[in-house]
């Protein structure tokens, strides 16, 4: 097919489909190389499985507005490769104290309970997913008199989710994202402002 269109400003100006010819070399000596033809839609992500001369093959299409990537792999080789990676970090409690100089003492304290961070990566789709949950947050004034300044009172304090696409691109492309804050209470007085 014509590959010049992929170098243009509009890579799909000459069509939205591509015909792929897959040839298996080294097959049966009497049959020689075996050819398989297939047509793929470059506008959408897809995963196709077929056999070329008895060999299972996977064809993956990953596409953005700028480029389409078609990957052809023997399935036996692909199964040995990690296609998805998930990483989870769970912190039950984090406590941080801010120290003042005159007098030298703990002025403020911050406590975070139940923080979960999940990062997932899909290699064949070229996507990364980030998910963050914080169950409780409390900020206390510790000096000169103890006082709660800020606290979450109902539900998770924070829930956030971001999906990044085309991670190998030099531009950051976010497919989706949402951020939810729970119910909060805050109290600030003159002593807190002066501290």
mmCIF file of C-alpha atoms in Angstrom:
data_model
loop_
_atom_site.group_PDB
_atom_site.id
_atom_site.type_symbol
_atom_site.label_atom_id
_atom_site.label_comp_id
_atom_site.label_asym_id
_atom_site.label_seq_id
_atom_site.Cartn_x
_atom_site.Cartn_y
_atom_site.Cartn_z
ATOM 1 C CA UNK A 1 0.000 0.000 0.000
ATOM 2 C CA UNK A 2 0.894 3.689 -0.105
ATOM 3 C CA UNK A 3 2.820 4.543 3.080
ATOM 4 C CA UNK A 4 3.539 8.170 2.141
ATOM 5 C CA UNK A 5 0.261 9.345 3.694
ATOM 6 C CA UNK A 6 1.594 8.500 7.172
ATOM 7 C CA UNK A 7 4.180 11.264 6.838
ATOM 8 C CA UNK A 8 1.636 13.946 5.969
ATOM 9 C CA UNK A 9 -0.069 16.450 8.293
ATOM 10 C CA UNK A 10 -3.313 14.455 7.968
ATOM 11 C CA UNK A 11 -2.286 10.788 8.053
ATOM 12 C CA UNK A 12 -5.759 9.543 7.071
ATOM 13 C CA UNK A 13 -6.296 11.860 4.083
ATOM 14 C CA UNK A 14 -5.830 8.968 1.645
ATOM 15 C CA UNK A 15 -8.136 6.536 3.412
ATOM 16 C CA UNK A 16 -9.031 5.000 6.747
ATOM 17 C CA UNK A 17 -8.141 1.368 6.035
ATOM 18 C CA UNK A 18 -4.968 -0.555 5.276
ATOM 19 C CA UNK A 19 -4.461 -3.943 3.673
ATOM 20 C CA UNK A 20 -1.823 -6.049 5.405
ATOM 21 C CA UNK A 21 -0.016 -8.923 3.690
ATOM 22 C CA UNK A 22 1.476 -11.399 6.192
ATOM 23 C CA UNK A 23 3.838 -14.055 4.871
ATOM 24 C CA UNK A 24 5.125 -17.004 6.860
ATOM 25 C CA UNK A 25 8.570 -18.040 5.650
ATOM 26 C CA UNK A 26 10.128 -21.394 6.431
ATOM 27 C CA UNK A 27 6.855 -23.321 6.333
ATOM 28 C CA UNK A 28 6.405 -26.676 4.672
ATOM 29 C CA UNK A 29 9.058 -27.106 1.922
ATOM 30 C CA UNK A 30 6.505 -28.357 -0.606
ATOM 31 C CA UNK A 31 4.116 -25.449 -0.053
ATOM 32 C CA UNK A 32 6.700 -22.657 0.226
ATOM 33 C CA UNK A 33 5.903 -19.224 1.783
ATOM 34 C CA UNK A 34 2.267 -18.809 2.836
ATOM 35 C CA UNK A 35 0.475 -15.485 2.434
ATOM 36 C CA UNK A 36 -2.502 -14.105 4.346
ATOM 37 C CA UNK A 37 -4.266 -10.832 3.454
ATOM 38 C CA UNK A 38 -6.399 -8.806 5.847
ATOM 39 C CA UNK A 39 -7.911 -5.339 5.983
ATOM 40 C CA UNK A 40 -7.798 -3.226 9.169
ATOM 41 C CA UNK A 41 -9.604 -0.034 10.130
ATOM 42 C CA UNK A 42 -6.970 2.532 11.167
ATOM 43 C CA UNK A 43 -9.518 4.770 12.937
ATOM 44 C CA UNK A 44 -10.133 2.450 15.903
ATOM 45 C CA UNK A 45 -8.154 0.268 18.264
ATOM 46 C CA UNK A 46 -8.503 -3.395 17.532
ATOM 47 C CA UNK A 47 -6.985 -6.779 18.284
ATOM 48 C CA UNK A 48 -7.334 -9.522 15.663
ATOM 49 C CA UNK A 49 -6.213 -13.133 15.786
ATOM 50 C CA UNK A 50 -5.619 -15.344 12.757
ATOM 51 C CA UNK A 51 -3.468 -18.198 11.499
ATOM 52 C CA UNK A 52 -0.815 -17.852 8.818
ATOM 53 C CA UNK A 53 0.315 -21.266 7.601
ATOM 54 C CA UNK A 54 -0.820 -22.834 10.870
ATOM 55 C CA UNK A 55 1.045 -20.284 13.033
ATOM 56 C CA UNK A 56 -1.214 -18.275 15.399
ATOM 57 C CA UNK A 57 -0.664 -14.537 14.872
ATOM 58 C CA UNK A 58 -2.029 -11.473 16.672
ATOM 59 C CA UNK A 59 -2.518 -8.134 14.868
ATOM 60 C CA UNK A 60 -2.976 -5.070 17.098
ATOM 61 C CA UNK A 61 -4.004 -1.598 15.931
ATOM 62 C CA UNK A 62 -3.384 1.385 18.246
ATOM 63 C CA UNK A 63 -4.458 4.734 16.863
ATOM 64 C CA UNK A 64 -4.596 8.416 17.777
ATOM 65 C CA UNK A 65 -5.523 11.502 15.765
ATOM 66 C CA UNK A 66 -1.952 11.697 14.479
ATOM 67 C CA UNK A 67 -0.738 8.174 13.803
ATOM 68 C CA UNK A 68 -1.815 4.539 13.569
ATOM 69 C CA UNK A 69 0.501 1.768 14.809
ATOM 70 C CA UNK A 70 -0.074 -1.754 13.513
ATOM 71 C CA UNK A 71 1.846 -4.513 15.333
ATOM 72 C CA UNK A 72 2.017 -8.101 14.064
ATOM 73 C CA UNK A 73 3.335 -10.770 16.442
ATOM 74 C CA UNK A 74 3.400 -14.557 16.570
ATOM 75 C CA UNK A 75 1.126 -15.411 19.495
ATOM 76 C CA UNK A 76 3.614 -17.775 21.151
ATOM 77 C CA UNK A 77 6.163 -14.904 21.346
ATOM 78 C CA UNK A 78 3.542 -12.419 22.513
ATOM 79 C CA UNK A 79 2.392 -14.615 25.409
ATOM 80 C CA UNK A 80 5.893 -14.449 26.888
ATOM 81 C CA UNK A 81 5.728 -10.645 27.011
ATOM 82 C CA UNK A 82 4.052 -8.699 29.805
ATOM 83 C CA UNK A 83 1.348 -6.612 28.117
ATOM 84 C CA UNK A 84 -0.199 -5.134 31.275
ATOM 85 C CA UNK A 85 1.512 -3.894 34.424
ATOM 86 C CA UNK A 86 -0.358 -2.943 37.604
ATOM 87 C CA UNK A 87 1.279 -1.298 40.611
ATOM 88 C CA UNK A 88 -0.572 -0.633 43.855
ATOM 89 C CA UNK A 89 0.655 1.420 46.830
ATOM 90 C CA UNK A 90 -1.352 1.384 50.055
ATOM 91 C CA UNK A 91 -0.456 3.573 53.049
ATOM 92 C CA UNK A 92 -2.604 3.070 56.133
ATOM 93 C CA UNK A 93 -1.536 6.258 57.954
ATOM 94 C CA UNK A 94 0.805 9.180 57.261
ATOM 95 C CA UNK A 95 1.466 11.819 59.932
ATOM 96 C CA UNK A 96 3.577 14.948 59.347
ATOM 97 C CA UNK A 97 4.397 17.718 61.849
ATOM 98 C CA UNK A 98 5.505 21.252 60.898
ATOM 99 C CA UNK A 99 8.020 22.675 63.355
ATOM 100 C CA UNK A 100 8.371 26.393 64.185
ATOM 101 C CA UNK A 101 11.580 28.113 65.338
ATOM 102 C CA UNK A 102 10.540 30.538 68.101
ATOM 103 C CA UNK A 103 9.710 28.767 70.278
ATOM 104 C CA UNK A 104 10.975 25.558 68.678
ATOM 105 C CA UNK A 105 7.948 23.261 68.776
ATOM 106 C CA UNK A 106 5.437 21.481 66.584
ATOM 107 C CA UNK A 107 3.047 24.131 65.207
ATOM 108 C CA UNK A 108 0.842 22.103 62.862
ATOM 109 C CA UNK A 109 0.139 18.429 62.277
ATOM 110 C CA UNK A 110 -1.259 16.713 59.188
ATOM 111 C CA UNK A 111 -2.677 13.179 59.243
ATOM 112 C CA UNK A 112 -3.746 11.179 56.185
ATOM 113 C CA UNK A 113 -5.538 7.834 56.591
ATOM 114 C CA UNK A 114 -6.182 5.187 53.958
ATOM 115 C CA UNK A 115 -4.245 6.377 50.900
ATOM 116 C CA UNK A 116 -4.397 4.030 47.891
ATOM 117 C CA UNK A 117 -2.524 4.712 44.650
ATOM 118 C CA UNK A 118 -3.042 2.421 41.656
ATOM 119 C CA UNK A 119 -1.030 2.752 38.435
ATOM 120 C CA UNK A 120 -1.822 0.525 35.459
ATOM 121 C CA UNK A 121 -0.111 0.394 32.065
ATOM 122 C CA UNK A 122 -1.331 -1.278 28.861
ATOM 123 C CA UNK A 123 1.669 -1.715 26.558
ATOM 124 C CA UNK A 124 -0.194 -2.770 23.415
ATOM 125 C CA UNK A 125 -2.738 0.055 23.873
ATOM 126 C CA UNK A 126 -0.036 2.594 24.912
ATOM 127 C CA UNK A 127 -2.141 3.808 27.868
ATOM 128 C CA UNK A 128 -1.557 4.508 31.560
ATOM 129 C CA UNK A 129 -4.202 4.771 34.257
ATOM 130 C CA UNK A 130 -3.704 6.555 37.601
ATOM 131 C CA UNK A 131 -6.193 6.187 40.448
ATOM 132 C CA UNK A 132 -5.830 7.861 43.881
ATOM 133 C CA UNK A 133 -8.072 7.519 46.941
ATOM 134 C CA UNK A 134 -7.598 9.242 50.317
ATOM 135 C CA UNK A 135 -10.099 8.179 52.985
ATOM 136 C CA UNK A 136 -9.455 10.829 55.671
ATOM 137 C CA UNK A 137 -7.482 14.049 56.070
ATOM 138 C CA UNK A 138 -7.089 16.132 59.216
ATOM 139 C CA UNK A 139 -4.993 19.248 59.865
ATOM 140 C CA UNK A 140 -4.447 20.271 63.510
ATOM 141 C CA UNK A 141 -2.961 23.337 65.160
ATOM 142 C CA UNK A 142 -0.687 22.006 67.933
ATOM 143 C CA UNK A 143 0.672 25.260 69.439
ATOM 144 C CA UNK A 144 -0.160 27.333 71.446
ATOM 145 C CA UNK A 145 -3.424 25.453 72.005
ATOM 146 C CA UNK A 146 -4.568 22.280 70.184
ATOM 147 C CA UNK A 147 -7.332 22.904 67.636
ATOM 148 C CA UNK A 148 -8.700 21.058 64.598
ATOM 149 C CA UNK A 149 -8.395 23.371 61.581
ATOM 150 C CA UNK A 150 -9.497 21.174 58.723
ATOM 151 C CA UNK A 151 -11.057 17.688 58.629
ATOM 152 C CA UNK A 152 -12.944 15.380 56.291
ATOM 153 C CA UNK A 153 -16.167 14.227 57.934
ATOM 154 C CA UNK A 154 -18.026 11.933 55.501
ATOM 155 C CA UNK A 155 -16.977 9.547 52.760
ATOM 156 C CA UNK A 156 -13.531 9.508 51.153
ATOM 157 C CA UNK A 157 -11.760 12.860 51.324
ATOM 158 C CA UNK A 158 -10.502 12.525 47.743
ATOM 159 C CA UNK A 159 -11.062 10.220 44.772
ATOM 160 C CA UNK A 160 -9.282 10.861 41.499
ATOM 161 C CA UNK A 161 -8.818 9.009 38.233
ATOM 162 C CA UNK A 162 -6.767 9.928 35.136
ATOM 163 C CA UNK A 163 -6.348 8.013 31.871
ATOM 164 C CA UNK A 164 -3.365 9.015 29.749
ATOM 165 C CA UNK A 165 -3.197 7.919 26.117
ATOM 166 C CA UNK A 166 -0.342 7.836 23.596
ATOM 167 C CA UNK A 167 2.260 7.741 26.410
ATOM 168 C CA UNK A 168 5.223 7.622 23.995
ATOM 169 C CA UNK A 169 4.193 10.945 22.498
ATOM 170 C CA UNK A 170 6.028 14.141 23.449
ATOM 171 C CA UNK A 171 2.613 15.700 24.192
ATOM 172 C CA UNK A 172 0.497 14.742 27.200
ATOM 173 C CA UNK A 173 -2.853 13.396 25.995
ATOM 174 C CA UNK A 174 -5.473 12.751 28.673
ATOM 175 C CA UNK A 175 -8.337 10.505 27.565
ATOM 176 C CA UNK A 176 -10.409 11.095 30.688
ATOM 177 C CA UNK A 177 -10.168 12.300 34.265
ATOM 178 C CA UNK A 178 -12.313 12.988 37.299
ATOM 179 C CA UNK A 179 -11.771 14.336 40.809
ATOM 180 C CA UNK A 180 -14.232 14.058 43.702
ATOM 181 C CA UNK A 181 -13.908 15.700 47.116
ATOM 182 C CA UNK A 182 -15.888 14.539 50.140
ATOM 183 C CA UNK A 183 -17.594 16.626 52.828
ATOM 184 C CA UNK A 184 -15.181 18.859 54.770
ATOM 185 C CA UNK A 185 -15.195 21.089 57.842
ATOM 186 C CA UNK A 186 -12.792 23.964 58.465
ATOM 187 C CA UNK A 187 -12.261 26.410 61.350
ATOM 188 C CA UNK A 188 -9.731 29.273 61.374
ATOM 189 C CA UNK A 189 -9.317 31.820 64.186
ATOM 190 C CA UNK A 190 -6.874 34.674 64.933
ATOM 191 C CA UNK A 191 -4.478 32.368 66.796
ATOM 192 C CA UNK A 192 -4.164 30.093 63.780
ATOM 193 C CA UNK A 193 -3.488 33.021 61.439
ATOM 194 C CA UNK A 194 -0.795 34.420 63.762
ATOM 195 C CA UNK A 195 0.831 30.992 64.219
#
